[in-house]
Structures are given as structure tokens and as C-alpha cells.
CSV table of C-alpha atoms in Angstrom, one decimal:
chain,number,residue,atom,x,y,z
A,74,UNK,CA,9.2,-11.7,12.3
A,75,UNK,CA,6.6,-11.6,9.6
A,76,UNK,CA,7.7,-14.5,8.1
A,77,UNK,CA,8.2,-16.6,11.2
A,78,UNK,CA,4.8,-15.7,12.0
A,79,UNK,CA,3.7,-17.1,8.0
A,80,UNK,CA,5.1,-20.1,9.1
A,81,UNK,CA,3.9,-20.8,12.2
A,82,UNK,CA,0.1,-19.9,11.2
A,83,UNK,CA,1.4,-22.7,8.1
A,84,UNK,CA,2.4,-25.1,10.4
A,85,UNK,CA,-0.7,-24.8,12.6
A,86,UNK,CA,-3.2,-24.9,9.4
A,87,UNK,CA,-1.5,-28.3,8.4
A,88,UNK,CA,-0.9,-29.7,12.0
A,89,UNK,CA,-4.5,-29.0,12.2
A,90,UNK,CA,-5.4,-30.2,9.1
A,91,UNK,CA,-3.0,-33.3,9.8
A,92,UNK,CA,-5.7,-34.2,13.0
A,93,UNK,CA,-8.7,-33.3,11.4
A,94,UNK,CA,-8.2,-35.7,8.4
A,95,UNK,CA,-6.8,-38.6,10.4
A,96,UNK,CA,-10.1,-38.0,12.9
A,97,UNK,CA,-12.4,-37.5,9.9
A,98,UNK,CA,-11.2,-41.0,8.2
A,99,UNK,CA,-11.2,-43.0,11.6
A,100,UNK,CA,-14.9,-41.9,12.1
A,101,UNK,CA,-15.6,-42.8,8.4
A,102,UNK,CA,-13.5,-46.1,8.5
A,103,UNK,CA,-15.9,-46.7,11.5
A,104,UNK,CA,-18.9,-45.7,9.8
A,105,UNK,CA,-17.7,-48.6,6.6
A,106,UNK,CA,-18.1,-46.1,4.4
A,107,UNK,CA,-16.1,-47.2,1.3
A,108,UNK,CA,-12.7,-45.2,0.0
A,109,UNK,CA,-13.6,-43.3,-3.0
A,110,UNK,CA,-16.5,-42.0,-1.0
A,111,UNK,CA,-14.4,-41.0,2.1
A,112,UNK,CA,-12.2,-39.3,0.0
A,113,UNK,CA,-14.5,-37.0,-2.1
A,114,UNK,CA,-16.8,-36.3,1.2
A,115,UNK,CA,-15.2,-36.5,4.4
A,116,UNK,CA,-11.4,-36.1,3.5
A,117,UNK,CA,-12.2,-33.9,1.0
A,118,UNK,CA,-14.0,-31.3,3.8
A,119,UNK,CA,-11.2,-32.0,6.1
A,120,UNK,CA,-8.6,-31.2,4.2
A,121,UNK,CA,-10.5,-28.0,2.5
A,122,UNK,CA,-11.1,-26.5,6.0
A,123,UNK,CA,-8.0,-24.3,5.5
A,124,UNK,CA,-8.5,-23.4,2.4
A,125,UNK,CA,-12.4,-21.8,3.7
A,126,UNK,CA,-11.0,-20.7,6.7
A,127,UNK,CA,-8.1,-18.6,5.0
A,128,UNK,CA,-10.6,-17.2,2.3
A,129,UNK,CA,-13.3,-16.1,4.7
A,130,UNK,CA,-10.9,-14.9,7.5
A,131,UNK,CA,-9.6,-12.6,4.2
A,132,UNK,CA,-13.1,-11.6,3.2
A,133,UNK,CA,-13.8,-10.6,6.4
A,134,UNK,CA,-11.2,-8.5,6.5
A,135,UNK,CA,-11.4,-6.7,3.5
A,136,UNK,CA,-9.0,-8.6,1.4
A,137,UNK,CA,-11.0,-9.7,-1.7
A,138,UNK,CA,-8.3,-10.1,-3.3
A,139,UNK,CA,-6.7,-13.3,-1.3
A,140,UNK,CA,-9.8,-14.4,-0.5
A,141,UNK,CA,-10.5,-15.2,-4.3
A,142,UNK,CA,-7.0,-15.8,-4.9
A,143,UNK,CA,-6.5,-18.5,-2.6
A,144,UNK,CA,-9.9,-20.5,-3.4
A,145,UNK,CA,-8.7,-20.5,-7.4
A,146,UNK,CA,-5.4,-20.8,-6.6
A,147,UNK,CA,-5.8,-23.7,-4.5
A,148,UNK,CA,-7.8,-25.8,-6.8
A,149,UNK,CA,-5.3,-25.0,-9.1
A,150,UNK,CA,-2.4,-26.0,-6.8
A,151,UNK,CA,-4.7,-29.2,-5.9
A,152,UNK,CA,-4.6,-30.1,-9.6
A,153,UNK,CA,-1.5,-28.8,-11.0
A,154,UNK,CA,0.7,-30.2,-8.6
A,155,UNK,CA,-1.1,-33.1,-6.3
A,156,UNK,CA,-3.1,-34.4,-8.4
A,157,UNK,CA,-0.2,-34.0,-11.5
A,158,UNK,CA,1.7,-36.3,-8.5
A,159,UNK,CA,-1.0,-38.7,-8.4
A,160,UNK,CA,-1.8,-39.4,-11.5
A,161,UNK,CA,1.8,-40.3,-12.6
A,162,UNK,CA,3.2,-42.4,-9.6
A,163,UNK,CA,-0.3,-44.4,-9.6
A,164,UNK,CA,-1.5,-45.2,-13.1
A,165,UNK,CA,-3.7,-48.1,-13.0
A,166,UNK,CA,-7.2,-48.9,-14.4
A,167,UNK,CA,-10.3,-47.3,-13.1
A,168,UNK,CA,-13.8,-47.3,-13.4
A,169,UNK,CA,-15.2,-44.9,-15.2
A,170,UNK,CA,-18.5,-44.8,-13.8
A,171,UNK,CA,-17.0,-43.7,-10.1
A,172,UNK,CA,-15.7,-40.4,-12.0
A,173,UNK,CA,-17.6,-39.4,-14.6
A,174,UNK,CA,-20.6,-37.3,-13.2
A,175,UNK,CA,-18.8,-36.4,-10.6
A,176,UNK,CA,-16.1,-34.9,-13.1
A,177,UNK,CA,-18.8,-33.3,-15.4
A,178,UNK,CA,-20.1,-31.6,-12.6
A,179,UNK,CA,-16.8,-30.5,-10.7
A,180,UNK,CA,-15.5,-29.4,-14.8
A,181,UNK,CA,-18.9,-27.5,-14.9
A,182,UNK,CA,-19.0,-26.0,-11.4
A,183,UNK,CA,-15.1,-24.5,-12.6
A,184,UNK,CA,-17.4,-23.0,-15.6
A,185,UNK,CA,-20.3,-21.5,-14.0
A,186,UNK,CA,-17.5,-19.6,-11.7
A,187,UNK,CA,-15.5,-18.3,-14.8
A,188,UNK,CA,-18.9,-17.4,-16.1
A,189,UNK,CA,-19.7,-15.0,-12.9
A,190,UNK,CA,-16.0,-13.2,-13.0
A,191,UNK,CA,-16.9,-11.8,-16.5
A,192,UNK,CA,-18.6,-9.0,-14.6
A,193,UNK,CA,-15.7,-8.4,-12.6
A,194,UNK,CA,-17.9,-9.0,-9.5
A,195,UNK,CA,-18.8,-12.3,-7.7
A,196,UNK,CA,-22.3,-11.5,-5.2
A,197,UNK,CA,-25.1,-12.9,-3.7
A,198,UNK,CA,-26.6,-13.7,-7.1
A,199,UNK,CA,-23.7,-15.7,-8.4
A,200,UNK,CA,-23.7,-17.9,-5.4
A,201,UNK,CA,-26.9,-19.8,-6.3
A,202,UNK,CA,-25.6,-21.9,-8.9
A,203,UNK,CA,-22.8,-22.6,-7.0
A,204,UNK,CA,-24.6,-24.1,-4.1
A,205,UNK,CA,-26.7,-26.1,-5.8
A,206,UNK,CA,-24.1,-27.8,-8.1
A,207,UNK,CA,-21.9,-28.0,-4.4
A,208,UNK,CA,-25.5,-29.4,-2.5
A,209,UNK,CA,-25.9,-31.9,-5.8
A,210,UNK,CA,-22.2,-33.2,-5.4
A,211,UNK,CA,-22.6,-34.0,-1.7
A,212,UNK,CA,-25.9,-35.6,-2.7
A,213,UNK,CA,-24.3,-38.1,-4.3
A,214,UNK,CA,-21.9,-38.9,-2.8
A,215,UNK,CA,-23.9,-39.3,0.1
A,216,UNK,CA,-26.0,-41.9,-1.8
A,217,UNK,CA,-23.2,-43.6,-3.1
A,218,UNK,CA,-22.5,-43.9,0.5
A,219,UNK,CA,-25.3,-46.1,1.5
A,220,UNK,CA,-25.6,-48.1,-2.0
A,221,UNK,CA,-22.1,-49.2,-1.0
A,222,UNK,CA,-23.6,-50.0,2.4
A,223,UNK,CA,-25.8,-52.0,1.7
A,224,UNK,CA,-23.5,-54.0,-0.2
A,225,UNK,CA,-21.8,-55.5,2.8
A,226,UNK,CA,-20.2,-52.9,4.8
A,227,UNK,CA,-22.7,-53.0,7.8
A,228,UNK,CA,-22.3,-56.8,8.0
A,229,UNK,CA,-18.5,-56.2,8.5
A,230,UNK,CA,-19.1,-53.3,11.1
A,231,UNK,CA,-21.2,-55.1,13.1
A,232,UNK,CA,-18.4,-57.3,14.2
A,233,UNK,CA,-17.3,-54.7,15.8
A,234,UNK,CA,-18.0,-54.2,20.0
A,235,UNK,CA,-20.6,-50.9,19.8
A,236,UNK,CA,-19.1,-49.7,23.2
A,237,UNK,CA,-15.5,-49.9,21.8
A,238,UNK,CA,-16.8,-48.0,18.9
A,239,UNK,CA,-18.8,-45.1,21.0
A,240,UNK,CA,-15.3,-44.2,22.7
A,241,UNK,CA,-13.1,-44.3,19.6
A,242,UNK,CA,-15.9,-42.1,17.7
A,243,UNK,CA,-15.6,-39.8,21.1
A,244,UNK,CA,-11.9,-40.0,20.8
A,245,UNK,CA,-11.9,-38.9,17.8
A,246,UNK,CA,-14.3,-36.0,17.4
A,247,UNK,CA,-12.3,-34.7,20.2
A,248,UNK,CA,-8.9,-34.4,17.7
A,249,UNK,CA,-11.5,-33.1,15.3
A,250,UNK,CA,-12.7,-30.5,17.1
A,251,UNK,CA,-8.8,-29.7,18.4
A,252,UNK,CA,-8.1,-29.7,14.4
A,253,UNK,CA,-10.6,-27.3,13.5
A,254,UNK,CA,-9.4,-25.0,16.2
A,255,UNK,CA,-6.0,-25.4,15.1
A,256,UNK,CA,-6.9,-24.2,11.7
A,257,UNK,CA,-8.8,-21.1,12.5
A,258,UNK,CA,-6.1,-20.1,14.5
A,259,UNK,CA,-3.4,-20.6,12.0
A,260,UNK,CA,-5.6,-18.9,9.1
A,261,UNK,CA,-5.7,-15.9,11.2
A,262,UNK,CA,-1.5,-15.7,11.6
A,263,UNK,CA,-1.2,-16.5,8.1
A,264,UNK,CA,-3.2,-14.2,6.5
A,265,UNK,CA,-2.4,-11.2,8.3
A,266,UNK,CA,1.2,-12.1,8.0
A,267,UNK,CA,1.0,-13.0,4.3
A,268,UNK,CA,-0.7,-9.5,3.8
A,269,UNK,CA,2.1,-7.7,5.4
A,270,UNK,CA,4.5,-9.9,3.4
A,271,UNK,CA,3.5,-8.4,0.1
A,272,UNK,CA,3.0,-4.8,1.1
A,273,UNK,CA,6.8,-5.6,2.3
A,274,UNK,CA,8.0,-7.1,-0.8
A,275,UNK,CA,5.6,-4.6,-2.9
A,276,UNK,CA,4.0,-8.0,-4.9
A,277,UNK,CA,0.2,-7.9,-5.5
A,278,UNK,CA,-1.8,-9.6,-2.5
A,279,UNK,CA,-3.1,-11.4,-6.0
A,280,UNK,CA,0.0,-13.1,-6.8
A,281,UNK,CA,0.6,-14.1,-2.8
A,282,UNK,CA,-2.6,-15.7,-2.6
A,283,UNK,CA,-2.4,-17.6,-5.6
A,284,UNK,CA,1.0,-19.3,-5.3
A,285,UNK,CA,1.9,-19.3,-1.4
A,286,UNK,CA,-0.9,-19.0,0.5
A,287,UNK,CA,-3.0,-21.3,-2.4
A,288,UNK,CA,0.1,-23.7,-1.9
A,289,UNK,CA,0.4,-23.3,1.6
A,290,UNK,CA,-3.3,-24.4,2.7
A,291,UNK,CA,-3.1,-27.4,-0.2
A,292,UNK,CA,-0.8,-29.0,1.9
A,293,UNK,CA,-3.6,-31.3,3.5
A,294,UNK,CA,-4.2,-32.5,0.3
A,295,UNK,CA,-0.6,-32.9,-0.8
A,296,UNK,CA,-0.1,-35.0,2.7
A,297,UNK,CA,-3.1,-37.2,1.9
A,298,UNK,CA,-1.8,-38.2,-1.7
A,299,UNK,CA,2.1,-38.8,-0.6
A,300,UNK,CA,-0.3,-41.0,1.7
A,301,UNK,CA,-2.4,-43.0,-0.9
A,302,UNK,CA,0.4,-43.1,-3.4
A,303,UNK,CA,2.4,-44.9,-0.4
A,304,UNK,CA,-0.4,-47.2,0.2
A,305,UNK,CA,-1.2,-47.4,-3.6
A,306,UNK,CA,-4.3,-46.1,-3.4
A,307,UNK,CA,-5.3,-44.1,-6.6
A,308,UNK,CA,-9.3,-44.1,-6.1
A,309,UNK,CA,-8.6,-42.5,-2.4
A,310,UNK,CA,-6.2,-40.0,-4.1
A,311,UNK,CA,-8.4,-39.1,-6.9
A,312,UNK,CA,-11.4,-38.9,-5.3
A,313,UNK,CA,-9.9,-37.0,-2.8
A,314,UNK,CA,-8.8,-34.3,-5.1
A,315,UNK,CA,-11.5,-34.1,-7.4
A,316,UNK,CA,-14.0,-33.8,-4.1
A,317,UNK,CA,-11.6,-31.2,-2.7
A,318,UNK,CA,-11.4,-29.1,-5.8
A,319,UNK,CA,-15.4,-29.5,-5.8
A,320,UNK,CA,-15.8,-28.3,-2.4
A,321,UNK,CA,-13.5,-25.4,-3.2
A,322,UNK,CA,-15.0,-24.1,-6.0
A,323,UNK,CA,-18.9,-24.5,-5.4
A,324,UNK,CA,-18.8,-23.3,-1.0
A,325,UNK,CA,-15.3,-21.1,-0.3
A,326,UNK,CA,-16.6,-17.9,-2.3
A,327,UNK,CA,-20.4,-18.3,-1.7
A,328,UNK,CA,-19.1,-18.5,1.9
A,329,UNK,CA,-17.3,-15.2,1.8
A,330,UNK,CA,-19.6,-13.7,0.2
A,331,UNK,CA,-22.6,-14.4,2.3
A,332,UNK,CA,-20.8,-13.9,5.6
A,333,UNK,CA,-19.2,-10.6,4.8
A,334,UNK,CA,-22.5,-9.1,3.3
A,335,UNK,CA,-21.0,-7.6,0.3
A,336,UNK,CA,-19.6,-8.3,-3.2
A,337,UNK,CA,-16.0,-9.2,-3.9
A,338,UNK,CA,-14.6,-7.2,-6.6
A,339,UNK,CA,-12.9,-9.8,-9.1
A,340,UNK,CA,-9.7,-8.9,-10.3
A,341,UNK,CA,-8.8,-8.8,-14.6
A,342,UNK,CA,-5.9,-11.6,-14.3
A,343,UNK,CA,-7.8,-13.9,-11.9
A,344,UNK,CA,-11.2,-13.4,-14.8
A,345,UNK,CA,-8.8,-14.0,-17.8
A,346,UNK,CA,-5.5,-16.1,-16.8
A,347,UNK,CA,-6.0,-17.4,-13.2
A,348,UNK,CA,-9.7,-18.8,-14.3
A,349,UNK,CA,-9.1,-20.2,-17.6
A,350,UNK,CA,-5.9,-22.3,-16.5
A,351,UNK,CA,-7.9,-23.5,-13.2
A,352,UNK,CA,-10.3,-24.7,-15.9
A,353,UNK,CA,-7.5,-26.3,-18.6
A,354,UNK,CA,-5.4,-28.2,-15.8
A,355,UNK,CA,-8.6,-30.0,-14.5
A,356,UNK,CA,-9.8,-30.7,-18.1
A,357,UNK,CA,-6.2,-32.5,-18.9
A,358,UNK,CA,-6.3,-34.3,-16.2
A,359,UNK,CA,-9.2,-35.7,-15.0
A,360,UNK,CA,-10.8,-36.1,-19.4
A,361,UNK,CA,-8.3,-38.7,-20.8
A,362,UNK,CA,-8.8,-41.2,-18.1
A,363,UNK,CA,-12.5,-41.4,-18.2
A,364,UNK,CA,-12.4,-42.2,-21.6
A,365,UNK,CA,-9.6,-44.6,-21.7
A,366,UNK,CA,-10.6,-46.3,-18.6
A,367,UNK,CA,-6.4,-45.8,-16.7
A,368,UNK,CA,-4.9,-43.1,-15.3
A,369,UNK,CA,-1.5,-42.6,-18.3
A,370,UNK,CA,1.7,-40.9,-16.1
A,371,UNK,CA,1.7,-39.0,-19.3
A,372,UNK,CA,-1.3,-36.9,-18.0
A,373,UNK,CA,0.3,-35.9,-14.7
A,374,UNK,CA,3.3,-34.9,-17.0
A,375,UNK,CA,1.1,-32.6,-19.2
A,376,UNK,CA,-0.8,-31.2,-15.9
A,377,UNK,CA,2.6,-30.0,-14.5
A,378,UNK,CA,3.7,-28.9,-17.3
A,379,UNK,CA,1.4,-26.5,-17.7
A,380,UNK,CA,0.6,-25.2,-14.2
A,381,UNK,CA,4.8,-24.7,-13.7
A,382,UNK,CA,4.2,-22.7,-16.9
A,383,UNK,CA,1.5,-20.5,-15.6
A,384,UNK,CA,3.7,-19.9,-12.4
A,385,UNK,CA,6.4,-18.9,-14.2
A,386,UNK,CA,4.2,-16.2,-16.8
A,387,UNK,CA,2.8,-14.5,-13.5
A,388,UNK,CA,6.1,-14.8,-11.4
A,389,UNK,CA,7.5,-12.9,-14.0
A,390,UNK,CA,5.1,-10.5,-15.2
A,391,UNK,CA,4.7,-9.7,-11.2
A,392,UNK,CA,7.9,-10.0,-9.5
């Protein structure tokens, strides 16, 4: 029963995430805000919903441990595996200059968080950084927003019947809102059931929330990249990622921490193994292409490669 009910709080997370992501990109698409932008802002907030949900519904309860878990292990998982994906069934050229701060400071962010672990304990204090690098990122992107705006999207909007637009933007903050609903609700059944799952199986809530439940609430992200790489849109999948892994890293565990009122003890694998790898998958690949100018399928190689290896130390050091 415990794992039917895993499943189910699964499938509502990604259902949920599923209408949350196609209402978030209609009311962008709407808006003419361009791709790169949509995908490291609004995608990248719909389809991190479950991972924030799951942490803070884990926080809440007491479970520090999952809650940490699944916010490293998920970028992780966003990296290692998605964006691993990505980069090898889309190389193509890019330009650099969409990436690179945005990569600096989503490399650094990843840094200052490794940084705060070395205490073993992530509070208030650590969370201030974090914000601010979080705040700065959706800054940006926010002003890369209306620079590409003013290039020529509103001229193309305008075209557009305002009454027609009024009741698809209504529409569509309706499935939105059902998403967001959906998710809650599945975070709830999934992390009560995943707990009971490892006191079943007698495997560390740690190692759960890192590779199942960090895999499980990725699964937004994994649908919206088997969706760009369909459409051939690397810029959407990238940006997606790297504005997921962002939002992930600066807001989930500031969020837990602020709304449960306490520190969250930090675990010695997640400060010394979990933490560093997080950090070495992103480096390898998101750093070659921004100074070669093309995503090489022989970086998505290299990024799986070394996040399957990861899985299999802790499988088997756990298991």
C-alpha cells in the first residue's frame, strides 16, 4: 500500500506539474516573452514547485533529512541526467552571452551552499546569501525580459484581440492554480509514504531523498526537455535547467528553513559527497560550452558518466 500510495502522490506531483508548466508557458507565450527567458523564469518556477513543495512539506515535518536531500539531490538529478540528455541529443551553437552570468552565478550560488554545510548546520544566517544571489537571478532575467520586448515582441502581440487574450489568460490561471493544488497534495502522499518506505526497507531517509524522491519531483523538468529536444529547442532546454537548478539551490532550503523556525541539521555525506558532486556535474556541463560557443554530446556523455557513478558509490555503500 505504501508504495501505491508513492506512486500516486508521484503521479499527482507530475500531473500537476504537467498543468502548471503548460499554463505557466501559454500565459508567457501571451505575454511575448522570448524562450530562453520563459525557460529560466516561468518554466523554471513551474516545474520546481514540487521540488519546494516536497522539501518544505519534509521540513515541516521534521524530516531534515529529505528536505535537504531532495533540494541537492534534485539539482543533481536535473543535471546529471536531464540536462546530460539535453546536451547530447541537441548540440548546436549558442551564444555565450545568454549563459554566462547566469552560469557564474547559478556555479557560485552551488558554492556559497557547500560553504554553509561545513558547519553541519544550514539556519537563518545562511539563507541571506542565498536570497540575494536567488533575488539577483530573477532580476535578470526579468530585465532580459523587457530588453527582448522592446525588441519587437509587443508589436507582434498586439495583433492579437485583447478580449480573446483576457479569457485565455483566465483559462489558464485556472489550470495553474488546479496544478499548484495538485502538487501540494501529491508532496504530502509522497513524502509520508517515502518516509515509511525507508524505515521499511531500513535505507537512510538520506539516500531516499536523494535518488527517488530527488528523481521523482525532477520529472517536470525531464518532461519539458523530451519536449524541447522534440521541438529542437536547446536554448528552452538549457535555460530551463540551469534556471531550475538556480531556483532550487538559492529558495528550497531558505524556504524550509524560514517557515519551520529552526535549523536543519546537515548531514556528513550530503557536506562531503552529495555537495561536491552537485557542484562537479554542473561545472562539466554547463563550463565547456560557454567557452567554445556549442553544446559537444561529449559533455552530456561526461555528465552521466559521473552522476551514474555517484549513484552507484552511495547505492552500494547504503543498500
Amino acid at each position: 500500500m505504501i508504495y501505491m500510495s508513492f506512486f500516486i502522490g508521484l503521479i499527482l506531483i507530475c500531473k500537476g506539474g504537467d498543468w502548471f508548466v503548460d499554463a505557466a508557458s501559454k500565459i508567457s507565450e501571451t505575454l511575448g516573452i522570448p524562450k530562453y527567458v520563459v525557460g529560466a523564469t516561468i518554466v523554471s518556477f513551474a516545474t520546481t514547485m514540487p521540488e519546494i513543495i516536497v522539501s518544505a512539506a519534509a521540513a515541516l515535518k521534521g524530516h531534515s533529512a529529505m528536505a535537504i536531500g531532495n533540494a541537492v539531490g534534485s539539482v543533481s538529478a536535473n543535471t546529471g541526467i536531464i540536462l546530460a540528455i539535453s546536451l547530447f541529443f541537441l548540440p548546436a551553437a549558442i551564444k555565450r552571452q545568454d549563459y554566462i552570468i547566469k552560469t557564474i552565478l547559478y556555479i557560485g550560488t552551488l558554492v556559497l551552499l557547500l560553504i554553509s554545510f561545513k558547519d553541519r548546520v544550514f539556519d537563518w544566517s545562511d539563507c541571506i546569501l542565498l536570497l540575494l544571489a536567488g533575488i539577483l537571478f530573477l532580476i535578470m532575467n526579468i530585465k532580459n525580459a523587457f530588453q527582448e520586448r522592446n525588441k519587437g515582441f509587443q508589436r507582434k502581440n498586439q495583433k492579437n484581440d485583447s478580449k480573446t487574450q483576457k479569457k485565455e489568460c483566465w483559462k489558464m490561471f485556472v489550470w495553474f492554480f488546479i496544478g499548484a493544488v495538485a502538487i501540494v497534495a501529491g508532496s504530502e502522499i509522497l513524502v509520508k509514504s517515502a518516509c515509511e518506505i525507508a524505515e521499511k526497507l531500513h535505507i537512510s531517509e538520506e539516500i531516499i531523498s536523494v535518488t527517488i524522491v530527488a528523481m521523482g519531483t525532477s520529472l517536470p523538468e525531464f518532461v519539458t526537455t523530451v519536449t524541447a529536444i522534440i521541438k529542437k529547442e536547446s536554448s528552452l532546454s538549457v535555460g530551463n535547467i540551469v534556471g531550475a537548478n538556480m531556483i532550487d539551490s538559492a529558495f528550497i532550503l531558505p524556504v524550509c528553513t524560514l517557515l519551520g523556525g529552526k535549523s536543519l541539521p546537515v548531514s556528513t555525506q550530503m557536506a562531503l559527497i552529495d555537495m561536491p558532486v552537485c557542484i562537479l556535474v554542473s561545472v562539466v556541463a554547463l563550463f565547456p560550452m560557454l567557452y567554445r560557443n556549442k553544446i559537444a554530446r561529449i559533455d552530456g556523455v561526461f555528465t552521466l558518466l559521473i552522476y551514474s557513478s555517484y549513484l552507484i558509490y552511495i547505492c552500494r555503500g547504503n543498500l
